[in-house]
Coordinates of C-alpha atoms in Angstrom, one line a residue:
M1 CA 18.1 5.6 -15.6
E2 CA 20.0 7.6 -18.1
K3 CA 22.0 10.6 -17.1
A4 CA 21.0 14.0 -18.4
A5 CA 22.6 14.8 -21.7
R6 CA 22.5 17.5 -24.3
G7 CA 20.6 16.9 -27.4
C8 CA 21.0 18.4 -30.8
D9 CA 18.7 21.3 -29.9
G10 CA 20.8 22.1 -26.9
A11 CA 18.1 21.1 -24.4
P12 CA 18.9 18.5 -21.7
R13 CA 17.6 15.1 -22.5
G14 CA 16.7 13.2 -19.3
P15 CA 13.7 11.3 -18.0
V16 CA 11.3 14.2 -18.6
L17 CA 10.4 14.6 -22.2
H18 CA 8.1 17.6 -22.2
I19 CA 6.3 20.1 -20.0
V20 CA 2.9 20.7 -21.5
V21 CA 0.1 23.2 -20.7
V22 CA -3.4 22.2 -21.8
G23 CA -6.3 24.7 -21.6
F24 CA -10.0 24.7 -22.4
H25 CA -11.1 26.9 -25.3
H26 CA -14.7 27.9 -25.4
K27 CA -14.9 27.1 -29.2
K28 CA -12.0 24.6 -29.8
G29 CA -12.3 22.6 -26.6
C30 CA -9.2 21.1 -25.0
Q31 CA -6.0 22.0 -26.7
V32 CA -2.3 22.3 -26.1
E33 CA -1.3 25.9 -25.4
F34 CA 2.4 25.4 -24.5
S35 CA 5.0 22.7 -24.7
Y36 CA 8.7 22.7 -23.9
P37 CA 10.4 21.4 -25.7
P38 CA 7.9 21.6 -28.6
L39 CA 6.0 18.4 -29.2
I40 CA 6.7 18.7 -32.9
P41 CA 10.4 19.5 -33.5
G42 CA 10.7 22.8 -35.3
D43 CA 7.4 24.2 -34.1
G44 CA 7.0 27.0 -31.6
H45 CA 6.3 26.5 -27.9
D46 CA 2.8 27.8 -28.4
S47 CA 2.0 25.5 -31.3
P48 CA -1.2 23.4 -30.7
T49 CA -0.1 20.7 -33.1
I50 CA 0.1 17.2 -31.6
P51 CA 1.8 14.0 -32.8
E52 CA -0.7 11.6 -34.2
E53 CA 0.2 9.0 -31.6
W54 CA -0.6 11.5 -28.8
K55 CA -3.9 12.8 -30.2
Y56 CA -5.7 12.1 -26.9
L57 CA -3.2 14.1 -24.8
P58 CA -5.5 17.2 -24.3
F59 CA -8.4 15.0 -23.2
L60 CA -6.3 13.0 -20.8
A61 CA -4.5 16.0 -19.3
L62 CA -7.8 18.0 -18.8
P63 CA -10.2 15.2 -17.7
D64 CA -13.9 15.0 -18.3
G65 CA -15.9 16.7 -15.6
A66 CA -13.0 18.7 -14.3
H67 CA -15.1 21.8 -14.0
N68 CA -16.8 20.2 -11.0
Y69 CA -13.5 20.3 -9.0
Q70 CA -11.2 23.2 -8.0
E71 CA -8.2 21.0 -8.6
D72 CA -7.3 17.4 -9.5
T73 CA -4.5 15.1 -10.5
V74 CA -4.3 12.7 -13.4
F75 CA -2.0 9.8 -14.2
F76 CA -2.2 8.6 -17.8
H77 CA -0.2 6.6 -20.4
L78 CA 0.7 7.5 -23.9
P79 CA 2.0 5.2 -26.7
P80 CA 5.6 5.6 -27.8
R81 CA 6.3 7.9 -30.8
N82 CA 6.5 6.1 -34.2
G83 CA 5.9 2.7 -32.4
N84 CA 9.4 2.6 -31.0
G85 CA 10.5 2.7 -27.4
A86 CA 8.4 2.4 -24.3
T87 CA 5.3 3.8 -22.7
V88 CA 5.3 7.5 -22.0
Y89 CA 4.1 8.3 -18.5
G90 CA 2.0 11.4 -18.0
I91 CA 1.2 13.3 -14.8
S92 CA -1.2 16.2 -15.0
C93 CA -2.2 18.8 -12.3
Y94 CA -5.4 20.6 -13.1
R95 CA -6.7 23.8 -11.6
Q96 CA -9.3 26.5 -12.3
I97 CA -9.3 30.2 -11.5
E98 CA -11.8 32.9 -11.8
A99 CA -11.3 35.0 -14.9
K100 CA -11.7 38.3 -13.1
A101 CA -8.7 37.4 -10.9
L102 CA -6.3 37.4 -13.8
K103 CA -3.9 40.3 -14.1
V104 CA -3.6 39.8 -17.9
R105 CA -6.8 38.6 -19.5
H106 CA -6.6 37.6 -23.2
A107 CA -9.4 38.1 -25.7
D108 CA -10.1 34.4 -25.9
V109 CA -11.1 34.2 -22.2
T110 CA -14.9 34.6 -22.4
R111 CA -16.0 32.4 -19.5
E112 CA -16.1 33.2 -15.8
T113 CA -13.5 30.6 -15.0
V114 CA -10.2 29.6 -16.7
Q115 CA -9.3 25.8 -16.6
K116 CA -5.8 24.6 -17.3
S117 CA -3.6 21.7 -16.7
V118 CA 0.2 21.5 -16.4
C119 CA 1.5 18.1 -17.2
V120 CA 4.8 16.3 -17.3
L121 CA 5.6 13.6 -19.9
S122 CA 8.2 11.3 -18.5
K123 CA 10.1 8.1 -19.5
L124 CA 10.0 6.9 -15.9
P125 CA 6.9 5.8 -13.9
L126 CA 7.6 8.2 -11.0
Y127 CA 4.0 9.1 -10.5
G128 CA 3.9 10.3 -6.9
L129 CA 7.3 12.0 -7.0
L130 CA 6.5 14.0 -10.1
Q131 CA 3.1 14.8 -8.8
A132 CA 4.5 16.4 -5.6
K133 CA 6.8 18.6 -7.6
L134 CA 4.2 19.4 -10.2
Q135 CA 1.6 20.5 -7.7
L136 CA 3.9 23.1 -6.3
I137 CA 4.8 24.5 -9.7
T138 CA 1.2 24.5 -10.9
H139 CA 0.1 26.4 -7.8
A140 CA 2.9 29.0 -8.4
Y141 CA 2.0 29.2 -12.1
F142 CA -1.6 30.0 -11.3
E143 CA -0.6 32.5 -8.5
E144 CA 1.2 34.6 -11.2
K145 CA -2.3 35.2 -12.6
D146 CA -0.6 35.7 -16.0
F147 CA -0.3 32.5 -18.0
S148 CA 2.1 34.1 -20.5
Q149 CA 4.8 33.8 -17.7
I150 CA 6.3 30.5 -18.9
S151 CA 9.8 30.9 -17.5
I152 CA 8.8 28.8 -14.4
L153 CA 7.7 25.9 -16.6
K154 CA 11.1 25.9 -18.5
E155 CA 12.9 26.0 -15.1
L156 CA 10.7 23.0 -14.0
Y157 CA 11.9 21.0 -17.1
E158 CA 15.6 21.8 -16.4
H159 CA 15.2 21.1 -12.7
M160 CA 13.5 17.7 -13.1
N161 CA 16.0 16.4 -15.6
S162 CA 19.0 17.6 -13.5
S163 CA 17.6 16.2 -10.2
L164 CA 16.3 12.9 -11.6
G165 CA 18.8 12.3 -14.4
G166 CA 21.6 10.6 -12.4
A167 CA 19.7 9.1 -9.4
P168 CA 18.9 5.4 -9.3
L169 CA 15.3 4.3 -9.6
E170 CA 14.4 3.4 -6.1
G171 CA 11.2 1.8 -4.7
S172 CA 10.6 4.6 -2.3
Q173 CA 10.4 7.0 -5.3
V174 CA 8.3 4.7 -7.5
Y175 CA 5.7 4.0 -4.7
L176 CA 5.4 7.5 -3.4
G177 CA 1.7 8.3 -2.9
L178 CA 0.5 4.7 -3.5
S179 CA -0.7 3.3 -0.2
P180 CA -1.7 -0.4 0.0
R181 CA -2.7 0.2 3.6
D182 CA -5.5 2.5 2.5
L183 CA -6.4 0.0 -0.2
V184 CA -6.8 -2.9 2.2
L185 CA -8.7 -0.7 4.7
H186 CA -11.2 0.2 1.9
F187 CA -11.5 -3.1 0.0
R188 CA -10.6 -5.5 2.8
H189 CA -10.8 -9.1 1.7
K190 CA -11.6 -8.1 -1.9
V191 CA -8.1 -6.9 -2.5
L192 CA -7.1 -10.5 -3.4
I193 CA -10.0 -10.7 -5.9
L194 CA -8.6 -7.6 -7.7
F195 CA -5.2 -9.2 -7.7
K196 CA -6.5 -12.4 -9.3
L197 CA -8.6 -10.5 -11.8
I198 CA -5.5 -8.9 -13.3
L199 CA -3.5 -12.2 -13.2
L200 CA -6.2 -13.7 -15.4
E201 CA -5.8 -10.7 -17.8
K202 CA -9.5 -9.8 -17.7
K203 CA -11.1 -6.6 -18.8
V204 CA -11.2 -4.6 -15.6
L205 CA -12.7 -1.1 -15.4
F206 CA -12.2 1.1 -12.3
Y207 CA -14.8 3.8 -11.7
I208 CA -14.9 6.8 -9.4
S209 CA -14.7 10.5 -9.4
P210 CA -12.5 12.7 -9.1
V211 CA -9.6 11.3 -11.1
N212 CA -7.0 11.4 -8.3
K213 CA -9.0 8.8 -6.3
L214 CA -9.3 6.7 -9.5
V215 CA -5.7 6.6 -10.5
G216 CA -4.5 6.2 -7.0
A217 CA -6.6 3.1 -6.4
L218 CA -5.7 1.6 -9.8
M219 CA -2.0 2.1 -9.5
T220 CA -1.9 0.9 -5.9
V221 CA -3.4 -2.4 -7.0
L222 CA -0.7 -2.7 -9.6
S223 CA 2.0 -1.9 -7.0
L224 CA 1.1 -5.2 -5.3
F225 CA 2.7 -7.1 -8.3
P226 CA 6.4 -7.4 -7.7
G227 CA 8.3 -5.1 -10.1
M228 CA 5.3 -4.2 -12.1
I229 CA 5.4 -0.5 -11.9
E230 CA 9.2 -0.3 -12.2
H231 CA 9.6 -2.5 -15.2
G232 CA 6.3 -4.1 -16.2
L233 CA 4.5 -1.2 -17.9
R234 CA 6.8 -0.4 -20.8
D235 CA 4.4 -2.0 -23.3
C236 CA 1.1 -1.2 -21.6
S237 CA 0.0 1.5 -24.0
Q238 CA 0.9 -0.2 -27.3
Y239 CA -1.9 -1.4 -29.4
K240 CA -2.7 -1.8 -33.1
P241 CA -6.0 -0.1 -34.1
R242 CA -7.8 -1.7 -37.0
K243 CA -9.1 0.9 -39.3
S244 CA -10.9 -1.1 -42.0
M245 CA -12.2 -4.6 -42.8
S246 CA -9.9 -4.8 -45.8
E247 CA -6.9 -4.4 -43.4
D248 CA -8.4 -7.3 -41.4
A249 CA -8.5 -9.5 -44.5
G250 CA -4.9 -8.7 -45.3
L251 CA -3.6 -9.8 -42.0
Q252 CA -3.9 -13.5 -42.8
E253 CA -1.8 -13.1 -45.9
N254 CA 1.0 -11.0 -44.5
N255 CA 3.1 -12.3 -41.7
P256 CA 4.5 -9.8 -39.2
P257 CA 8.1 -8.7 -39.7
A258 CA 10.7 -11.1 -38.5
D259 CA 12.0 -8.4 -36.1
D260 CA 8.9 -8.9 -34.0
F261 CA 10.1 -12.3 -32.9
V262 CA 12.8 -13.5 -30.6
S263 CA 14.2 -17.0 -31.1
V264 CA 16.1 -18.2 -28.1
S265 CA 15.7 -21.6 -26.6
A266 CA 15.4 -21.8 -22.8
P267 CA 18.5 -24.0 -22.3
N268 CA 20.6 -21.4 -24.1
I269 CA 20.1 -19.0 -21.2
T270 CA 23.0 -20.7 -19.3
C271 CA 25.2 -20.4 -22.4
T272 CA 25.0 -16.6 -22.7
N273 CA 27.4 -14.2 -21.2
S274 CA 25.6 -13.2 -18.0
E275 CA 27.9 -10.3 -17.4
T276 CA 26.8 -8.5 -20.6
A277 CA 23.1 -9.3 -20.0
K278 CA 22.8 -8.3 -16.3
K279 CA 21.2 -5.0 -15.5
T280 CA 20.7 -3.5 -12.0
L281 CA 17.7 -1.6 -10.8
T282 CA 19.2 1.5 -12.4
G283 CA 18.6 -0.1 -15.8
N284 CA 17.8 1.6 -19.1
H285 CA 14.2 2.7 -19.6
D286 CA 14.3 4.4 -22.9
G287 CA 13.4 1.5 -25.2
D288 CA 16.7 -0.4 -25.6
A289 CA 15.5 -3.6 -23.9
A290 CA 16.4 -7.1 -25.1
I291 CA 13.3 -7.3 -27.3
A292 CA 14.8 -4.6 -29.6
T293 CA 16.8 -6.5 -32.2
E294 CA 19.0 -3.7 -33.3
E295 CA 21.5 -4.5 -30.5
P296 CA 20.9 -8.2 -29.8
L297 CA 22.2 -9.6 -26.6
F298 CA 22.6 -13.1 -28.0
P299 CA 24.7 -14.5 -30.9
A300 CA 23.3 -14.1 -34.4
E301 CA 22.6 -17.7 -34.9
N302 CA 20.0 -17.6 -32.1
S303 CA 18.3 -14.5 -33.4
S304 CA 15.5 -14.5 -35.9
K305 CA 16.5 -11.1 -37.3
G306 CA 16.7 -11.3 -41.1
L307 CA 14.7 -14.6 -41.4
G308 CA 12.2 -14.8 -44.1
P309 CA 8.5 -15.2 -43.5
S310 CA 8.8 -19.0 -43.6
E311 CA 11.7 -19.0 -41.2
T312 CA 10.2 -17.3 -38.2
S313 CA 10.9 -18.3 -34.6
P314 CA 10.0 -21.8 -33.5
Y315 CA 8.6 -20.4 -30.2
L316 CA 6.6 -17.4 -31.5
K317 CA 4.3 -17.5 -34.4
P318 CA 1.5 -15.4 -35.8
P319 CA -2.1 -16.6 -35.4
S320 CA -3.5 -18.4 -38.4
R321 CA -6.6 -16.2 -38.5
P322 CA -7.3 -13.3 -36.2
S323 CA -10.9 -12.9 -35.1
P324 CA -12.8 -10.9 -32.5
E325 CA -13.3 -14.1 -30.5
S326 CA -9.5 -14.6 -30.2
S327 CA -8.1 -13.2 -27.1
E328 CA -4.8 -12.5 -28.8
S329 CA -5.8 -11.5 -32.3
D330 CA -3.2 -9.7 -34.4
W331 CA -0.5 -10.6 -31.8
E332 CA 2.0 -13.3 -31.9
T333 CA 1.3 -16.1 -29.5
L334 CA 3.5 -18.8 -27.9
D335 CA 3.7 -22.1 -29.8
P336 CA 2.0 -24.8 -27.6
S337 CA 5.0 -27.0 -28.3
I338 CA 7.1 -24.9 -26.1
L339 CA 5.0 -25.9 -23.1
E340 CA 5.7 -29.5 -23.9
E341 CA 9.4 -28.9 -24.0
R342 CA 9.2 -27.1 -20.7
D343 CA 7.7 -30.1 -18.9
Q344 CA 11.1 -31.8 -18.7
V345 CA 12.7 -28.6 -17.5
G346 CA 9.9 -28.1 -15.0
S347 CA 10.4 -31.6 -13.6
E348 CA 14.1 -30.9 -13.1
Q349 CA 13.2 -27.7 -11.2
T350 CA 10.7 -29.5 -8.9
N351 CA 13.2 -32.2 -8.1
S352 CA 15.5 -29.6 -6.7
F353 CA 13.0 -28.3 -4.2
P354 CA 14.0 -28.8 -0.5
R355 CA 12.2 -31.4 1.6
E356 CA 10.6 -28.6 3.5
S357 CA 8.6 -27.7 0.4
V358 CA 6.7 -31.0 0.5
P359 CA 3.0 -30.3 1.2
S360 CA 2.1 -30.9 4.8
D361 CA -1.0 -30.7 7.0
S362 CA 0.7 -28.4 9.5
A363 CA -1.0 -25.4 11.0
P364 CA -1.1 -22.1 9.1
I365 CA 2.2 -20.4 9.1
T366 CA 2.9 -16.7 9.7
V367 CA 4.7 -15.0 6.9
Q368 CA 7.2 -12.4 8.0
P369 CA 9.3 -11.4 5.0
Q370 CA 12.0 -8.9 5.7
A371 CA 12.6 -5.7 3.8
N372 CA 15.0 -6.3 0.9
M373 CA 17.9 -3.9 1.4
G374 CA 20.2 -5.4 -1.2
Q375 CA 20.5 -4.5 -4.9
V376 CA 18.2 -6.5 -7.1
V377 CA 19.9 -8.0 -10.2
L378 CA 17.7 -7.9 -13.4
L379 CA 18.0 -9.8 -16.6
P380 CA 16.3 -9.0 -19.9
G381 CA 13.4 -11.3 -20.5
L382 CA 13.9 -13.5 -23.6
I383 CA 10.3 -13.3 -24.8
S384 CA 8.7 -10.6 -22.7
G385 CA 11.3 -8.0 -23.3
L386 CA 10.9 -6.8 -19.8
E387 CA 13.7 -6.5 -17.2
E388 CA 13.1 -9.5 -14.9
D389 CA 14.4 -10.5 -11.5
Q390 CA 15.5 -14.1 -10.6
Y391 CA 11.9 -15.2 -10.1
G392 CA 10.7 -13.9 -13.5
M393 CA 9.1 -10.8 -12.0
P394 CA 7.4 -8.7 -13.3
L395 CA 5.0 -11.0 -15.1
A396 CA 4.4 -10.1 -18.7
I397 CA 0.8 -9.1 -18.1
F398 CA 0.7 -5.7 -19.9
T399 CA 2.2 -6.9 -23.1
K400 CA 0.9 -8.0 -26.5
G401 CA -2.2 -5.8 -26.5
Y402 CA -3.2 -5.9 -22.8
L403 CA -3.5 -2.3 -21.9
C404 CA -3.0 -0.3 -18.7
L405 CA -4.8 3.1 -18.8
P406 CA -5.0 4.6 -15.4
Y407 CA -7.4 7.3 -16.8
M408 CA -9.4 6.8 -20.0
A409 CA -10.8 9.7 -21.8
L410 CA -14.2 9.4 -23.5
Q411 CA -12.5 9.8 -26.8
Q412 CA -10.7 6.5 -26.1
H413 CA -14.0 4.6 -25.6
H414 CA -13.5 2.6 -28.8
L415 CA -10.5 0.8 -27.3
L416 CA -12.9 -1.2 -25.0
S417 CA -14.3 -3.0 -28.1
D418 CA -11.2 -3.0 -30.3
V419 CA -10.5 -6.6 -31.4
T420 CA -6.8 -5.9 -31.3
V421 CA -7.0 -5.3 -27.5
R422 CA -6.7 -8.5 -25.5
G423 CA -7.8 -6.8 -22.4
F424 CA -7.3 -3.8 -20.2
V425 CA -7.0 -2.4 -16.7
A426 CA -8.5 1.0 -17.2
G427 CA -10.0 3.8 -15.1
A428 CA -12.9 6.1 -16.0
T429 CA -15.0 8.9 -14.4
N430 CA -17.6 9.1 -17.1
I431 CA -20.8 7.1 -16.3
L432 CA -21.0 6.0 -20.0
F433 CA -18.1 3.6 -19.3
R434 CA -19.9 2.0 -16.4
Q435 CA -23.2 1.7 -18.1
Q436 CA -21.8 -0.4 -20.9
K437 CA -21.1 -3.4 -18.7
H438 CA -20.9 -5.8 -21.7
L439 CA -17.6 -4.3 -22.7
S440 CA -15.9 -5.2 -19.3
D441 CA -15.4 -8.5 -17.4
A442 CA -15.4 -6.7 -14.1
I443 CA -16.4 -3.2 -13.0
V444 CA -14.8 -1.9 -9.8
E445 CA -16.9 0.7 -8.0
V446 CA -14.1 2.2 -5.9
E447 CA -16.3 4.4 -3.8
E448 CA -18.5 1.5 -2.6
A449 CA -15.6 -1.0 -2.7
L450 CA -17.8 -3.1 -5.0
I451 CA -16.6 -5.5 -7.7
Q452 CA -19.3 -6.3 -10.3
V453 CA -18.6 -9.5 -12.2
Q454 CA -21.3 -10.5 -14.7
D455 CA -20.0 -13.9 -15.8
P456 CA -21.0 -16.6 -13.2
E457 CA -18.1 -18.8 -14.4
L458 CA -15.6 -16.0 -13.7
R459 CA -17.2 -15.5 -10.3
K460 CA -16.5 -19.1 -9.5
L461 CA -12.9 -18.7 -10.6
L462 CA -12.4 -15.7 -8.3
S463 CA -14.1 -17.2 -5.3
P464 CA -11.5 -17.3 -2.6
T465 CA -10.4 -20.5 -1.0
T466 CA -10.3 -21.0 2.7
A467 CA -6.5 -20.4 2.6
D468 CA -7.1 -17.3 0.6
L469 CA -9.6 -16.0 3.1
R470 CA -7.1 -16.6 5.9
F471 CA -4.5 -14.7 3.9
A472 CA -6.8 -11.7 3.3
D473 CA -8.0 -11.7 6.9
Y474 CA -4.3 -11.8 8.1
L475 CA -3.7 -8.6 6.0
V476 CA -6.8 -6.9 7.3
K477 CA -6.1 -7.6 10.9
H478 CA -2.6 -6.3 10.8
V479 CA -3.5 -3.2 8.9
T480 CA -6.4 -2.3 11.2
E481 CA -4.2 -2.6 14.3
N482 CA -3.2 0.8 15.8
R483 CA -4.8 2.6 12.9
D484 CA -6.5 5.0 15.3
D485 CA -3.2 5.8 17.0
I486 CA -1.7 8.9 15.3
F487 CA 1.8 8.0 16.6
L488 CA 1.8 4.4 15.3
D489 CA -0.3 4.7 12.2
G490 CA 1.7 3.5 9.2
T491 CA 5.1 3.8 10.9
G492 CA 5.8 0.2 11.7
W493 CA 6.9 -2.7 9.4
E494 CA 4.0 -5.0 10.1
G495 CA 0.8 -3.6 8.5
G496 CA 2.8 -1.0 6.6
D497 CA 2.8 -0.4 2.8
E498 CA 6.1 -2.3 2.2
W499 CA 4.9 -5.1 4.4
I500 CA 1.7 -5.6 2.4
R501 CA 3.7 -5.6 -0.9
A502 CA 6.0 -8.2 0.6
Q503 CA 3.0 -10.4 1.6
F504 CA 1.8 -10.4 -2.0
A505 CA 5.3 -11.1 -3.3
V506 CA 5.4 -14.2 -1.1
Y507 CA 1.9 -15.2 -2.3
I508 CA 2.8 -15.0 -6.0
H509 CA 6.2 -16.7 -5.6
A510 CA 4.6 -19.6 -3.8
L511 CA 1.8 -19.8 -6.4
L512 CA 4.4 -19.9 -9.2
A513 CA 6.4 -22.6 -7.4
A514 CA 3.3 -24.6 -6.8
T515 CA 2.5 -24.8 -10.5
L516 CA 5.9 -26.5 -11.1
Q517 CA 5.2 -29.3 -8.5
P518 CA 4.4 -32.8 -9.7
D519 CA 1.2 -34.3 -8.4
N520 CA 0.3 -30.9 -7.1
E521 CA -3.5 -31.2 -7.0
K522 CA -3.6 -30.8 -3.2
V523 CA -1.2 -27.8 -3.2
L524 CA -3.1 -26.0 -6.0
A525 CA -6.4 -26.6 -4.3
D526 CA -5.4 -24.0 -1.6
Y527 CA -5.1 -21.4 -4.4
G528 CA -8.2 -22.6 -6.3
T529 CA -7.7 -25.4 -8.8
A530 CA -10.0 -23.8 -11.4
F531 CA -8.3 -20.5 -11.0
V532 CA -4.8 -21.9 -11.5
M533 CA -5.9 -23.9 -14.6
A534 CA -7.4 -20.7 -16.1
W535 CA -4.3 -18.7 -15.2
K536 CA -2.0 -21.3 -16.9
N537 CA -3.8 -20.4 -20.2
T538 CA -3.0 -16.7 -20.0
H539 CA -0.2 -15.1 -21.9
N540 CA 1.7 -13.9 -18.9
Y541 CA 2.0 -17.4 -17.4
R542 CA 3.0 -19.0 -20.7
V543 CA 5.7 -16.4 -21.1
W544 CA 6.9 -16.9 -17.6
N545 CA 6.9 -20.7 -17.9
S546 CA 8.9 -20.6 -21.1
N547 CA 12.0 -19.6 -19.2
R548 CA 13.8 -21.2 -16.3
H549 CA 13.8 -19.6 -12.8
P550 CA 16.2 -21.7 -10.6
A551 CA 15.6 -19.3 -7.7
L552 CA 12.2 -20.8 -7.2
A553 CA 13.9 -23.9 -5.8
E554 CA 14.2 -22.0 -2.5
I555 CA 10.5 -21.1 -2.4
N556 CA 8.0 -23.2 -0.5
P557 CA 5.2 -24.0 -2.9
N558 CA 2.6 -24.5 -0.3
H559 CA 0.0 -21.7 0.3
P560 CA 1.3 -19.4 3.1
F561 CA -1.9 -20.1 5.0
Q562 CA -2.6 -23.8 4.3
G563 CA -4.1 -25.8 7.2
Q564 CA -7.0 -27.8 8.6
Y565 CA -10.5 -26.4 8.4
S566 CA -11.6 -24.8 11.7
V567 CA -14.6 -23.0 13.2
S568 CA -12.9 -19.7 12.6
D569 CA -12.7 -20.6 8.9
M570 CA -16.5 -21.2 8.9
R571 CA -17.0 -17.7 10.4
L572 CA -14.7 -16.2 7.7
R573 CA -16.5 -18.0 4.9
F574 CA -19.9 -16.9 6.2
S575 CA -18.8 -13.3 6.6
H576 CA -17.4 -13.3 3.1
S577 CA -20.5 -14.9 1.6
V578 CA -22.8 -12.4 3.3
Q579 CA -20.7 -9.4 2.1
N580 CA -20.2 -10.6 -1.5
S581 CA -23.2 -12.7 -2.6
E582 CA -26.4 -11.2 -4.0
R583 CA -28.5 -13.0 -1.5
G584 CA -26.1 -12.0 1.3
K585 CA -26.3 -8.4 0.2
K586 CA -30.1 -8.5 0.2
I587 CA -30.1 -10.1 3.7
G588 CA -27.6 -7.5 4.9
N589 CA -29.7 -4.6 3.5
V590 CA -32.9 -6.1 5.1
M591 CA -31.1 -6.4 8.4
V592 CA -29.8 -2.8 8.2
S593 CA -33.2 -1.4 7.2
T594 CA -34.9 -3.5 9.9
S595 CA -32.5 -2.4 12.6
R596 CA -33.0 1.2 11.5
N597 CA -36.7 0.9 11.7
V598 CA -36.5 -0.7 15.1
V599 CA -34.3 2.1 16.4
Q600 CA -36.7 4.7 15.0
T601 CA -39.7 2.9 16.3
G602 CA -38.1 2.5 19.6
K603 CA -37.4 6.2 19.9
A604 CA -41.0 7.0 19.0
V605 CA -42.4 4.5 21.4
G606 CA -39.9 5.6 24.0
Q607 CA -41.1 9.2 23.6
S608 CA -44.8 8.3 23.9
V609 CA -44.3 5.8 26.7
G610 CA -41.8 8.0 28.3
G611 CA -44.4 10.9 28.3
A612 CA -47.0 8.7 29.8
L613 CA -44.7 7.4 32.5
S614 CA -43.6 10.9 33.3
S615 CA -47.2 12.0 33.7
A616 CA -47.9 8.9 35.9
K617 CA -44.8 9.6 38.0
T618 CA -45.9 13.3 38.5
A619 CA -49.4 12.2 39.5
M620 CA -48.1 9.6 41.9
S621 CA -45.6 11.9 43.4
S622 CA -48.2 14.7 43.9
W623 CA -50.6 12.2 45.5
L624 CA -47.9 10.9 47.8
S625 CA -46.9 14.5 48.7
T626 CA -50.4 15.4 49.6
F627 CA -50.8 12.2 51.5
T628 CA -47.7 12.6 53.5
G629 CA -47.8 16.4 53.8
S630 CA -51.4 16.7 55.2
T631 CA -51.8 17.3 59.0
P632 CA -53.5 14.4 60.8
Q633 CA -57.2 15.0 61.8
S634 CA -59.2 13.1 64.4
L635 CA -61.9 10.9 63.0
P636 CA -65.4 11.6 64.2
E637 CA -66.6 9.3 66.8
P638 CA -69.4 6.9 65.9
P639 CA -72.8 8.2 67.0
G640 CA -74.3 6.8 70.1
K641 CA -70.9 6.5 71.8
P642 CA -70.7 8.5 75.1

């Protein structure tokens, strides 16, 4: 993280770029009312002008349907200015106040309520930390009841840059407010399905209202991927919109600039100066990663900068003809020959695995990773451009046109069908997004913990194996233990947020190691052979596989919960089938409705029968009382007896 410095305008330059106030005008709609520093250099603080790259900012900061809630919080992503640098992370706090409560009421306030959002635009993905600070300032800003008092907003800008400018980017800061425990409690075994959906780079749409629940669930799922939030989202909002068909026709004639390519062979990694390439977790986040060729980390002879169109990288090449059917149209793709070259390197890696890594039929093991207290060393990825650890994490999922949009405004709807977008993980609160199911591979109904997948083939790929069900059940059992105890809830290591992230780190590391094993059909079967084969065709896996990761030699490639099939596995499989299959859902609904009817009928019958029994008991008791309480009388003697 860079330290706060003074820019040419005298304002401190740190992780926070701008403080922006967005309001709702009864005639103009959502518009920027204040920005510090100004969004356009040279404009005033009250200028409504917005950079073209950020034209959706007002609609993201002031979400659709916000008038239904007194307050809300939004996480959103903006593309970099002028196509350079990394993603801009936005955090917005929305509130509304009655107009009659204002001390100073301007002429343009014509409605009964005033709706505004205060948002922070940052270069660092500190969602929860910035949200906590911003909520306090937003509350104080509204308590002034005079929105012309902007001094508190300028002080917020200065304070955030001074307090965050020199501190290292720590996991506790990045993950603040993101709770995998709550995610597992809500989605239970389906958490692993969400994890695999994103690994396959599918078009995933999250849906719920209000926005704070939406962005919280989506970003918590991403936090399960090692290093993803810290270093894997720098390119997640970069896309190339296609404006006309003529531009489409010109793409096949004009090759992309040579600067877009990186030409470094995998064996050359060991020949580079590791001291100049290493970056710790406090690394640079303002767009000076290895992919930027202005300051290359490698010698000039290994760089493609300055090459002509016919001398581009041997490992990266433009597609021959972009089309809507292509999953990576308009984006450079890996040359398949690189995968063949990696086979030899991969075999060398697998030969270095310890003997304990050989698949066995032993009982399922219990994974107990310990918290990593050391400093993680990061290296710039040769192809991904991301800062990677020794295992190649984070995976290059959100690159080359695969978008991450925690909240998507209705004005961005066209991105769902844009041919330049390979895929997306997006969140929406407008029902129009959910109704157009053909634009998404999966729709996640957060409120009902429901994952709708239309394609039957994709459903087969995502079907969890027996080992996967054991893994998910292991998570659920540990998370649900002691959850009702207010003294133990979330305070221990096992079942806690960091513990859950560590479990998924073990899972993905073992999965990656398994793909490098020779004759690994049996090992891959525990992860799902069809799923692994589909994953190997994704962009993120091919980028990962193009580099060497010797640290995987220490990883056991077997599934953490491999083992023989048992009766408990049958019970798990049946429970999962009932909860997720259409027939199982129908049976479950019938059982619920039947049990409800039985209960209601039982109550009615109980009341009627109970009334009859009560009457019978009363009659019987009264008869007995009269019988036992009456005085004995002598029977008359038979006639004729003396």
